[in-house]
Coordinates of C-alpha atoms in Angstrom, one line a residue:
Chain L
X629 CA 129.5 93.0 43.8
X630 CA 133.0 93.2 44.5
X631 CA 133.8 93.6 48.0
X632 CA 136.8 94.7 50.0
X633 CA 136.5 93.9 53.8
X634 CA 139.1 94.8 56.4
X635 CA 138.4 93.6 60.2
X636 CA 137.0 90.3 60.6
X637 CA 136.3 90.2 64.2
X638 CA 133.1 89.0 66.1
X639 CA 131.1 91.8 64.5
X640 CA 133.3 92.1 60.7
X641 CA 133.6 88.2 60.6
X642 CA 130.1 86.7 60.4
X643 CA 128.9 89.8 58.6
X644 CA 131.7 89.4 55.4
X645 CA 130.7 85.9 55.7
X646 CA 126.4 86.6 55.2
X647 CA 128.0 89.0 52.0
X648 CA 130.0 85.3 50.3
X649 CA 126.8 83.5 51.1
X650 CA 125.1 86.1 49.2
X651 CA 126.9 85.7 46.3
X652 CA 129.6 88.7 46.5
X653 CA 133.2 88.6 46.1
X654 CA 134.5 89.1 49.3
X655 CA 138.1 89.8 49.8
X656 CA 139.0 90.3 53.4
X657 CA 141.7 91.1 55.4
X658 CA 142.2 90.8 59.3
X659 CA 145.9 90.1 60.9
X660 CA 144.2 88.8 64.0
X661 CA 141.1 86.9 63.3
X662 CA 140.4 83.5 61.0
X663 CA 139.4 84.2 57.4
X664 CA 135.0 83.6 57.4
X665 CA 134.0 80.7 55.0
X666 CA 133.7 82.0 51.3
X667 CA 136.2 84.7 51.8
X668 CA 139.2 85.2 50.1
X669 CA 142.0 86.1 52.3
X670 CA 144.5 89.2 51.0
X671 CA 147.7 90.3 52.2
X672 CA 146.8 93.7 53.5
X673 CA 144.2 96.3 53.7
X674 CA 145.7 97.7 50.6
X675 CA 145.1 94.4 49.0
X676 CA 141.8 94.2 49.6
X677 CA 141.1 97.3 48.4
X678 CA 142.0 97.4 45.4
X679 CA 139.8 96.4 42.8
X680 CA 136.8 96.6 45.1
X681 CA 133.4 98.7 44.3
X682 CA 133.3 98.9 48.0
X683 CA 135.3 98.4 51.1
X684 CA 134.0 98.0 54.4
X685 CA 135.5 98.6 57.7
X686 CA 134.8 96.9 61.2
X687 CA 137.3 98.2 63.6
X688 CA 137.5 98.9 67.2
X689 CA 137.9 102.5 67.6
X690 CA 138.2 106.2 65.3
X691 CA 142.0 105.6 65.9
X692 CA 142.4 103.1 64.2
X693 CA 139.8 103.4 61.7
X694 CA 141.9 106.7 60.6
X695 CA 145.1 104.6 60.2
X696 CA 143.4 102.0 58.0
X697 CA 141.2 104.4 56.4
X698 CA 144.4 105.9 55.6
X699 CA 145.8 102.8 53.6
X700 CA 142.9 101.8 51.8
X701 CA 141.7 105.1 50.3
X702 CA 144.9 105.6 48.2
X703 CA 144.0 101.8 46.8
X704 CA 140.5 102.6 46.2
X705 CA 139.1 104.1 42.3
X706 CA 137.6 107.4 42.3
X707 CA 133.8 107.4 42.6
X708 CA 134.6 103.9 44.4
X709 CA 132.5 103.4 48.5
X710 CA 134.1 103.3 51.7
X711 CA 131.3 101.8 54.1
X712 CA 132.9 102.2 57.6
X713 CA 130.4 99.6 60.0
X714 CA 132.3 100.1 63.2
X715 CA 131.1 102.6 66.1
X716 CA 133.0 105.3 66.2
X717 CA 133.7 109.4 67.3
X718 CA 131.9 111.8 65.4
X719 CA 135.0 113.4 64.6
X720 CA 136.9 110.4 63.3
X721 CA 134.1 109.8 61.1
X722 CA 134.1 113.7 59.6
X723 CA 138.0 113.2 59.1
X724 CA 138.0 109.8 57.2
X725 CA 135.0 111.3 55.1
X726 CA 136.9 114.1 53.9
X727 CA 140.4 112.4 53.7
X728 CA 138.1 110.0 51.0
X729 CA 136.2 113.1 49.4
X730 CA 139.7 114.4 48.2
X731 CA 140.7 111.2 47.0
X732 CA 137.5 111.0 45.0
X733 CA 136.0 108.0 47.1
X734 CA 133.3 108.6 48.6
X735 CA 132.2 107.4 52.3
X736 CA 128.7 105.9 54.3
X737 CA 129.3 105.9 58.3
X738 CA 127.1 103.2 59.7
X739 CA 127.7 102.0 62.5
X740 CA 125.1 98.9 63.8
X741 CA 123.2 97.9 66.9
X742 CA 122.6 94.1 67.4
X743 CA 125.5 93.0 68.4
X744 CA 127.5 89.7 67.4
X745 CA 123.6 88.0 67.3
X746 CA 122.5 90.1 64.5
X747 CA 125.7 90.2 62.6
X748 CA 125.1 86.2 62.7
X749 CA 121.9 86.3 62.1
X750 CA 121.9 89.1 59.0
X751 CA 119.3 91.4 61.4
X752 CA 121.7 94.1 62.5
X753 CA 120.2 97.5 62.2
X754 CA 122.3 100.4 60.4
X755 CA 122.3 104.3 61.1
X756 CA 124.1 105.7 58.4
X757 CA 125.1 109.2 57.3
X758 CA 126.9 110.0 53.9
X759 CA 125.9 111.4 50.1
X760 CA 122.3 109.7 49.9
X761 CA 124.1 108.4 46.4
X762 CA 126.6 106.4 48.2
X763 CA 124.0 104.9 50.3
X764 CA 122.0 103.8 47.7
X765 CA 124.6 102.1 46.3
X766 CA 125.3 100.3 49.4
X767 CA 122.0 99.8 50.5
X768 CA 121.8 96.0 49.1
X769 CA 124.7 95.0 51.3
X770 CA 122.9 96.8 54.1
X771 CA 120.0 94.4 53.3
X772 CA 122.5 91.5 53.1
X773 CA 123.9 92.5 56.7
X774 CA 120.5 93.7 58.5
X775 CA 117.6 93.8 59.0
X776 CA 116.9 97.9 58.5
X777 CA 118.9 101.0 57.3
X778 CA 117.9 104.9 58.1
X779 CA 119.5 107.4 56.4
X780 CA 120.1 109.9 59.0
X781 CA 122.2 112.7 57.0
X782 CA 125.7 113.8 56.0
X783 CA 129.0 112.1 56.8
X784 CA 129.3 111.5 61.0
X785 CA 125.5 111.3 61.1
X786 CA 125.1 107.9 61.6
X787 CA 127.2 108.2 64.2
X788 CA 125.5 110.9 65.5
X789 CA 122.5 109.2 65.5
X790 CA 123.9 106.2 67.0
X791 CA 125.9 108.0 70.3
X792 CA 122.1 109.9 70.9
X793 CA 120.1 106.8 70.9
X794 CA 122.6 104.8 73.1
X795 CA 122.7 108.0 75.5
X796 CA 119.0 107.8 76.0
X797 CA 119.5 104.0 76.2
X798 CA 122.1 104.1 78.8
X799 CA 120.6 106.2 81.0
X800 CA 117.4 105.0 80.2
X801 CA 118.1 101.6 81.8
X802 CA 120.3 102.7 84.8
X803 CA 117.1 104.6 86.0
X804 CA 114.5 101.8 85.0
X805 CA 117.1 99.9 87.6
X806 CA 116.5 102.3 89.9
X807 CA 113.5 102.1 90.1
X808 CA 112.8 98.4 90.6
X809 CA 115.3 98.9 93.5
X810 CA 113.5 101.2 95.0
X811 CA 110.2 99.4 94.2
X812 CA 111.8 96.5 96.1
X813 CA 112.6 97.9 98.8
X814 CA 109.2 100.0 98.9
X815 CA 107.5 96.0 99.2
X816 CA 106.1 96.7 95.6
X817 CA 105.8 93.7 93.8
X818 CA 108.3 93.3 90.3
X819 CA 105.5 92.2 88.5
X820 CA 102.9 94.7 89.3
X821 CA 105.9 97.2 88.9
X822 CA 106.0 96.2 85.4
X823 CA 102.5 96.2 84.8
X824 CA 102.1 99.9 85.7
X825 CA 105.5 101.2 84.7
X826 CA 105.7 99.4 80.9
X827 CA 101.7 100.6 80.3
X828 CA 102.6 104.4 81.9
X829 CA 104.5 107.3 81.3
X830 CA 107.6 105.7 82.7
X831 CA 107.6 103.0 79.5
X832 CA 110.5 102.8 77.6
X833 CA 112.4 99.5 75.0
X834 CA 114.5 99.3 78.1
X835 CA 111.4 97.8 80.6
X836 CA 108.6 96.5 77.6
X837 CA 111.4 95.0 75.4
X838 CA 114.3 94.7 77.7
X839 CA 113.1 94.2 81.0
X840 CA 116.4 94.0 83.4
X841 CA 114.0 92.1 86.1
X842 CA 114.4 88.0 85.9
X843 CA 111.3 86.4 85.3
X844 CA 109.6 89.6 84.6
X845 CA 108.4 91.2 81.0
X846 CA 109.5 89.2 77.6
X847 CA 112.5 87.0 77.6
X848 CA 115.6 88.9 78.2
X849 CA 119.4 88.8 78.8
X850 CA 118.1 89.0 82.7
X851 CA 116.3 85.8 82.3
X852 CA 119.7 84.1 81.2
X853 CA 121.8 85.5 83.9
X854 CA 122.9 88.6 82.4
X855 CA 125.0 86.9 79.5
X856 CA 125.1 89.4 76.9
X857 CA 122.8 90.9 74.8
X858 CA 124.8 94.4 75.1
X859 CA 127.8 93.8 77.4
X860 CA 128.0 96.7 80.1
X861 CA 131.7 97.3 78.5
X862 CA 130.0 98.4 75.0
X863 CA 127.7 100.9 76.8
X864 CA 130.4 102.0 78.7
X865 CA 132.1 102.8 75.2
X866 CA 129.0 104.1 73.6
X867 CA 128.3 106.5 76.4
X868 CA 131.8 107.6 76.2
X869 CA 131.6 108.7 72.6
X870 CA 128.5 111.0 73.2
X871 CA 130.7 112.7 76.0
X872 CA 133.2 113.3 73.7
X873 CA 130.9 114.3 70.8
X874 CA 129.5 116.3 73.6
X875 CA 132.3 117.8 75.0
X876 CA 133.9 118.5 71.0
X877 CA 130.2 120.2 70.2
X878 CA 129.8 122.3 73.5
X879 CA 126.6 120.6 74.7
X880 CA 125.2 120.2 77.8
X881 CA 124.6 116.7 78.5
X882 CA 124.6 116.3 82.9
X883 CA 122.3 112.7 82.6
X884 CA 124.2 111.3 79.9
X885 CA 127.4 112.3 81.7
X886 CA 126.2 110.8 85.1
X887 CA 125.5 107.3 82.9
X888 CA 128.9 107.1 81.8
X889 CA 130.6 107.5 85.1
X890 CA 127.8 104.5 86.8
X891 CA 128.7 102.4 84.2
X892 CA 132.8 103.5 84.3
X893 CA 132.6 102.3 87.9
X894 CA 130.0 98.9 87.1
X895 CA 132.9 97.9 84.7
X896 CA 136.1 99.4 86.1
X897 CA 135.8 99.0 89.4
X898 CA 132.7 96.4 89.9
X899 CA 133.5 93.8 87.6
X900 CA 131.1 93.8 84.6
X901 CA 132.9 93.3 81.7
X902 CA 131.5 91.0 79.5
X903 CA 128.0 91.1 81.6
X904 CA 124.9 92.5 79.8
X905 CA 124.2 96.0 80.2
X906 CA 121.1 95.4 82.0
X907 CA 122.6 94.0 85.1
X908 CA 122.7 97.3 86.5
X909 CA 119.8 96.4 88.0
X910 CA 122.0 93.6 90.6
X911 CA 123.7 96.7 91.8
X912 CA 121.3 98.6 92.8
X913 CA 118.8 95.7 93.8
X914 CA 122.3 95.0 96.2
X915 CA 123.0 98.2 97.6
X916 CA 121.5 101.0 100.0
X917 CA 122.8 104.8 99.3
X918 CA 126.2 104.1 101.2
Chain G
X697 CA 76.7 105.3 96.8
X698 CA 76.7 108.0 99.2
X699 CA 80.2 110.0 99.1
X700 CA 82.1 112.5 100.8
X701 CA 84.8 114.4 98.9
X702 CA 87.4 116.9 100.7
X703 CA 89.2 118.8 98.0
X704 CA 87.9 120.6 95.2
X705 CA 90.8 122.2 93.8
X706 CA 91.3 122.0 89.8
X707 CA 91.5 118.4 90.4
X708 CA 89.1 117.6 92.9
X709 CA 86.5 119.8 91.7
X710 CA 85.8 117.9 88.3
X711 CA 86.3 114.7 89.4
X712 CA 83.8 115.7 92.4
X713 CA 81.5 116.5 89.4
X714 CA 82.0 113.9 87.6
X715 CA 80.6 111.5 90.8
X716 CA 77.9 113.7 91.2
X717 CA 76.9 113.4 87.5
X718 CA 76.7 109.6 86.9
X719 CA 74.1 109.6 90.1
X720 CA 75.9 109.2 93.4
X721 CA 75.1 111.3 96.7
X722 CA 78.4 113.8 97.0
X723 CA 78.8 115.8 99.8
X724 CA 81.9 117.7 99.4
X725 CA 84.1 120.4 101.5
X726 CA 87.0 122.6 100.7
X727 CA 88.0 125.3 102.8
X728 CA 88.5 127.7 99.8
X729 CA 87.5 126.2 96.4
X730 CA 83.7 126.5 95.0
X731 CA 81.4 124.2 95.4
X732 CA 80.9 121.8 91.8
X733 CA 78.1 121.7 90.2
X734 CA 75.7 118.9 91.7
X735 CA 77.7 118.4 95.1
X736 CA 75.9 119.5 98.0
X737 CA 78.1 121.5 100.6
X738 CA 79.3 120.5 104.1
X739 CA 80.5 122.8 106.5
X740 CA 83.7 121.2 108.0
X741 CA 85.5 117.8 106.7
X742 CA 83.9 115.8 109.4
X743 CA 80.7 117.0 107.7
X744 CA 81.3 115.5 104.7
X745 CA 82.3 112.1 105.9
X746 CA 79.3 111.2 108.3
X747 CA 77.1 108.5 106.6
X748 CA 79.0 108.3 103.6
X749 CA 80.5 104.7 102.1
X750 CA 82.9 105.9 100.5
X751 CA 85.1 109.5 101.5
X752 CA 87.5 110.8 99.0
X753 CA 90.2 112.5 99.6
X754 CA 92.4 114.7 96.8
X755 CA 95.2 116.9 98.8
X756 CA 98.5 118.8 98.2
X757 CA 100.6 117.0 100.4
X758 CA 101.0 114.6 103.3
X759 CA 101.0 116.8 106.2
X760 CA 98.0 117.8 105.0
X761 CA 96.5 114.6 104.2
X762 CA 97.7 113.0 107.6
X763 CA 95.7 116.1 109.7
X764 CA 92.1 115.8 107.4
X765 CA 93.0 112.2 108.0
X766 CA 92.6 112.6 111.4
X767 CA 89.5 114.4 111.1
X768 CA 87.7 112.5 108.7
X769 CA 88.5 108.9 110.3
X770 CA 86.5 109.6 113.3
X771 CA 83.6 110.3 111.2
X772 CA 83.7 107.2 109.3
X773 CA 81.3 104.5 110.5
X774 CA 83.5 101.2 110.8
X775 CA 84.0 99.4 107.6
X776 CA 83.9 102.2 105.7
X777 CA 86.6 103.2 102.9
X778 CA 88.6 106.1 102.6
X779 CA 90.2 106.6 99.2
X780 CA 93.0 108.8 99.2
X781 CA 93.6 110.3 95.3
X782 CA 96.6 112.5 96.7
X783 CA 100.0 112.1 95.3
X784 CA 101.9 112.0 98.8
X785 CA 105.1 110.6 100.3
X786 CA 105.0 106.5 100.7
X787 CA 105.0 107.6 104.8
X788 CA 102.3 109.6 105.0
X789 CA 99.7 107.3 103.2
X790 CA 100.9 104.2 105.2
X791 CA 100.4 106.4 108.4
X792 CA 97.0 107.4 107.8
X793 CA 96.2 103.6 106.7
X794 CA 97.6 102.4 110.2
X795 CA 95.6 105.2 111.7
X796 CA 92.4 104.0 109.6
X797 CA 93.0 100.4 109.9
X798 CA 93.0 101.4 114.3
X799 CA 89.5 102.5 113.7
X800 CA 88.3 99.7 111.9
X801 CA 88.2 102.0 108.5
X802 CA 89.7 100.8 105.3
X803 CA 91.9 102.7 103.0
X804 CA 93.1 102.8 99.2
X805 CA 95.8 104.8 98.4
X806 CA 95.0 105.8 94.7
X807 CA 97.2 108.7 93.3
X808 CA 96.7 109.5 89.4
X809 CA 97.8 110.5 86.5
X810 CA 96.4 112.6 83.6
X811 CA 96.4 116.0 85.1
X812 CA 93.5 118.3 84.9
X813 CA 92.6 117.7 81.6
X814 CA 91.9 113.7 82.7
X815 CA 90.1 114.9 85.6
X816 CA 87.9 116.9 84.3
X817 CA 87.3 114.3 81.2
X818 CA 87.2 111.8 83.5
X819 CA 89.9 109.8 81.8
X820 CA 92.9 109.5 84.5
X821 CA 94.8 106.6 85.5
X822 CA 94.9 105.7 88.8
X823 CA 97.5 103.0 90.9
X824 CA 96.3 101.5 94.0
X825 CA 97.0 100.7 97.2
X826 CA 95.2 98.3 99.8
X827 CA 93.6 95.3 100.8
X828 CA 91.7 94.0 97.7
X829 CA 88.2 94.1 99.3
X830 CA 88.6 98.1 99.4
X831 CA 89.8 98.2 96.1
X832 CA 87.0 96.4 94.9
X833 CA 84.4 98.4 96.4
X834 CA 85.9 102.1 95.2
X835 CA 86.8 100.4 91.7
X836 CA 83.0 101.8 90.2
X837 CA 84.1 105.2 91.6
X838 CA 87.4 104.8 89.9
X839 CA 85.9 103.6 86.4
X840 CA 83.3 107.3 86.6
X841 CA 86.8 109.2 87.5
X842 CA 89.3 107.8 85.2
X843 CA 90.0 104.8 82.8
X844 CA 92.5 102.3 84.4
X845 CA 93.1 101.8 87.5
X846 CA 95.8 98.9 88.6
X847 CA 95.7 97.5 92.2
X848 CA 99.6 97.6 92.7
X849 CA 99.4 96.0 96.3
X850 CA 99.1 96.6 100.0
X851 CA 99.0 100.6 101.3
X852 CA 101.1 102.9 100.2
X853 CA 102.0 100.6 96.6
X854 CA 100.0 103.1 94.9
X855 CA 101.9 105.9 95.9
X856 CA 105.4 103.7 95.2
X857 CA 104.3 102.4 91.8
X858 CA 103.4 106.2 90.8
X859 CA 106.8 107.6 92.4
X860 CA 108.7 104.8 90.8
X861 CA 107.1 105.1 87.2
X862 CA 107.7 109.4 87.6
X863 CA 111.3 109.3 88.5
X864 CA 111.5 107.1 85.2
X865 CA 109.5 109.4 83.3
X866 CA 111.5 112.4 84.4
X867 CA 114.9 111.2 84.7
X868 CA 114.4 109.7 80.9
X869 CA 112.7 113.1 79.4
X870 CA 115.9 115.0 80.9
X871 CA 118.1 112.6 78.8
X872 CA 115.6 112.4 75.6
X873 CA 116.3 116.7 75.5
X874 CA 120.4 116.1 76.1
X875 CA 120.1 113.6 73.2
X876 CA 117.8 116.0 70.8
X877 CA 120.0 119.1 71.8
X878 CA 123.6 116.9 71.3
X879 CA 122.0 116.2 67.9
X880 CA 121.0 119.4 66.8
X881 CA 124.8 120.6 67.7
X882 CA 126.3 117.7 66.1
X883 CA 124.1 118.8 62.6
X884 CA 121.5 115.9 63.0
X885 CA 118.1 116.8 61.9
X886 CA 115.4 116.4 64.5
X887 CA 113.7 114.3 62.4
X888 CA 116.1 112.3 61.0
X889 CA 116.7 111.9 65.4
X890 CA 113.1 111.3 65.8
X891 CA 112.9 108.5 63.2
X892 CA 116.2 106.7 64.7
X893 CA 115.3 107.0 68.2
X894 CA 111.4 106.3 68.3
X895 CA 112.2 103.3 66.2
X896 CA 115.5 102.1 68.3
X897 CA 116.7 101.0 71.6
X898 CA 116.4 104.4 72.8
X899 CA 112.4 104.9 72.3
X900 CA 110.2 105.5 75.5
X901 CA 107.2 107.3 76.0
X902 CA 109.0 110.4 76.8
X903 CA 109.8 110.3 72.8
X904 CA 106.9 108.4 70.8
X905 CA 104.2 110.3 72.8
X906 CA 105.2 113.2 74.4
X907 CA 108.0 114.2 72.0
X908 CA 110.0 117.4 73.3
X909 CA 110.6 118.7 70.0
X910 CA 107.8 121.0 68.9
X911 CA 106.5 120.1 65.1
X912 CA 107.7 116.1 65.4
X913 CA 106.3 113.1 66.3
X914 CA 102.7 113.2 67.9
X915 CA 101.1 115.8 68.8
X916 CA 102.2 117.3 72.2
X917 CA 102.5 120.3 74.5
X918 CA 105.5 121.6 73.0
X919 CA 103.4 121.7 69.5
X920 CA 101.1 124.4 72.1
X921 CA 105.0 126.1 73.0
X922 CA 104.6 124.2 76.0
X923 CA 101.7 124.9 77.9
X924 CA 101.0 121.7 80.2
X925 CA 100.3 119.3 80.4
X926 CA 102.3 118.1 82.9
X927 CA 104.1 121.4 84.6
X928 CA 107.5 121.6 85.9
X929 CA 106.8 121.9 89.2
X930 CA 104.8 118.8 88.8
X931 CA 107.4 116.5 88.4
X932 CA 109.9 118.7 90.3
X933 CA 107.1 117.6 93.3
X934 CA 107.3 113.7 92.2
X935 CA 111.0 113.4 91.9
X936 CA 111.4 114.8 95.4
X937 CA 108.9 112.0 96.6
X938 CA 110.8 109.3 95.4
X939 CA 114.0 110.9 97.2
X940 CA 112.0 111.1 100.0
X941 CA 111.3 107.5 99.3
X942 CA 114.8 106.5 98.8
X943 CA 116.4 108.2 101.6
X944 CA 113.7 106.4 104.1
X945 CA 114.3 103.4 102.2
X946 CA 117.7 103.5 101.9
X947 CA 117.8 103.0 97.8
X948 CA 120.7 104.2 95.9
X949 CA 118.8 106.2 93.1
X950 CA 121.7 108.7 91.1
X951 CA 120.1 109.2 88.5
X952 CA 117.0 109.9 89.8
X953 CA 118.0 112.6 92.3
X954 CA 120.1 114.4 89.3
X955 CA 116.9 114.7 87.4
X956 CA 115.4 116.2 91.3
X957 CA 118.3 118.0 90.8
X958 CA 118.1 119.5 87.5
X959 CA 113.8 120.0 87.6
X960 CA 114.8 122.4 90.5
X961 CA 116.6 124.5 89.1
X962 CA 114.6 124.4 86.3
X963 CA 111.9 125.7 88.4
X964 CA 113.6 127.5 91.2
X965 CA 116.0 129.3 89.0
X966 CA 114.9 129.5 85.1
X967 CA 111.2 130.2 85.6
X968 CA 110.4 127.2 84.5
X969 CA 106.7 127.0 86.7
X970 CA 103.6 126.3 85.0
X971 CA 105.7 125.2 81.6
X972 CA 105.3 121.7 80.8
X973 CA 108.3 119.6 82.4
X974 CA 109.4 118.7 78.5
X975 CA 110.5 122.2 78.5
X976 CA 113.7 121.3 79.2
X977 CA 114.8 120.7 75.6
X978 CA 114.8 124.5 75.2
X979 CA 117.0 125.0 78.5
X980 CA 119.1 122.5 76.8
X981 CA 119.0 123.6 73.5
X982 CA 119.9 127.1 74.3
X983 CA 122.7 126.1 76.7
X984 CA 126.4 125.4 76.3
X985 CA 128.3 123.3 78.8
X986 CA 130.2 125.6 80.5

């Protein structure tokens, strides 16, 4: 297939590069990043466009995802797909998706969870949302990229889908932190914390898959000193996007909300960029009620 | 084995029966509940626990735990065990094993989950605390009552490990309803939701076996418009526990005393008593943020 791919960071790069090693023509165009082995560098977004069956985006934010969106859907053929990868707002998603439907192009939103391991590794997993005819017809690239695609619903679902999840996920773990503080400091043993917690009602992905206790539970970003994994910076991102979704849709969201601001002040004020999500556990494991 | 039992409320009763049933001697007391069927009556706590090996307590709380306690332990022949089935503050069950442990009686702090329903199938979980040799002599008793029990450590880790695994549970249900009420707002079908989440960083038992949503997932209470279960004021009683055990502790739990927080006024303001804690999708479903 003939592929358009604009943003080749750590995400966009190894993932255009699994699509050359697959045999597609891979255009790509990134004014920051090195071109990925097997891809043929173009002189814009516009460029790399044009003449594509589909284009896919990997970009930072809805902001600039509307101004890119904004160049390459003029260069794209009618009936032509716009598979937008990166994470972002609900309502950026909506707006490119109709921006393309009036061009004639039509759009999949799907962004991934994986991170820069499973774009290597061609095991990302995609939630997208979009006409169930343009997702079919990117589905083998999906394949190419990861491991597993759901088709969620309409344009912005896989976003949707996405900012839920992460919510829960966030959350999830801050309070699974908790707890093992507490635990602690209650003499219970970590281990015989984990035995009752990950076979009870209190078992979640974030203690039976993702333990945040060294030593404790299957291997883990805790059992390599926190090195991401899911940097606490992404979460911090994540959770912000279901505020805003939360905040644009009128719902009530008071946990979710209370993540955010923890890990707003774990990163902002505590220094944990580019530390795995789970070390949330450190702070509280450090800390009495203050 | 020749047992005393004091409490036969709705959970007491059956598992008082249940004793009784597979053969052993119970004597039980209860100031106001009837007598189960094969457990011969005593007429004051005391009563109950003269001669017997093993006396079993199942309470509301730990005031009152900590004054039958007192009664009870001067009635117990040295060597003895008391097994405590209460769900009480971390305090109160270490106070009544130091009290005990003065009188040369042994203790196992044992609270349980499974509610009624595993009571009176004889199917509950229990997690204990207390020297091993206790925990191995009650362990028969536990296997006619329920159908795990975990030795969690010395007295009072049963009451931690149950605490610790509830403010999980409830602080990760509250967040699994924002999620499925953000979704429904932002157009996502619930099971479109169900399939991304169970399936995804997100999952927990909260979602894969107690779903929220009625008419997805496994079966659940909120198929049965939430009848419990496990009711509100259940969890609103656990999650105050574990503050308790915070404060005394000096743990820094935030998300666990929002979802205190937010199960009180669930109870103490929307009516939310004898519903089944995963109610609270409906509170959020219905609700706006302002």
């Amino acid at each position: 297939m003939k592929i358009g791919f604009v943003g080749l960071g750590n995400m966009g790069g190894p993932m255009a590069a699994n699509l050359a090693t697959a045999g597609h023509e891979v255009t790509g165009f990134d004014p920051a990043a090195p071109m990925p082995e097997g891809v043929q560098a173009a002189a814009s977004g516009a460029d790399a466009a044009r003449g594509a069956e589909v284009v896919i985006t990997m970009l930072p934010n809805g902001d600039i995802l509307r101004r890119v969106a904004a160049e390459l859907i003029p260069a794209m053929a009618p009936g032509m797909v716009l598979l937008d990868c990166s994470t972002v707002d609900v309502d950026s998603a909506r707006a490119v998706a109709a921006e393309a439907e009036a061009a004639g192009v039509l759009t999949v939103d799907a962004p991934v969870s994986g991170g820069v391991g499973g774009a290597q590794g061609g095991t990302l997993t995609f939630m997208a949302g979009g006409p169930v005819e343009a997702f079919d017809r990117v589905a083998p690239l999906l394949d190419v990229m990861g491991r597993k695609a759901v088709h969620c619903g309409p344009a912005g679902a896989g976003q949707s889908a996405k900012i839920c999840n992460n919510m829960i996920l966030g959350a999830t773990m801050i309070v699974t932190c908790e707890a093992f503080a507490l635990a602690d400091k209650l003499g219970l043993d970590r281990q015989a914390m984990y035995d009752v917690v990950s076979t009870s009602s209190g078992q979640s992905w974030s203690i039976t898959t993702y333990c945040p206790a060294p030593g404790i539970g299957p291997q883990s970003p805790a059992d390599n000193d926190y090195t991401p994994g899911f940097a606490a910076e992404l979460m911090l991102k994540d959770l912000r996007l279901a505020q805003q979704a939360a905040e644009s849709a009128d719902a009530d969201t008071p946990v979710g909300a209370l993540a955010m601001q923890l890990y707003e002040h774990f990163v902002e004020q505590e220094g944990a960029t580019g530390r795995d999500f789970s070390a949330m556990l450190e702070r509280f494991a450090g800390r009495g009620r203050g």
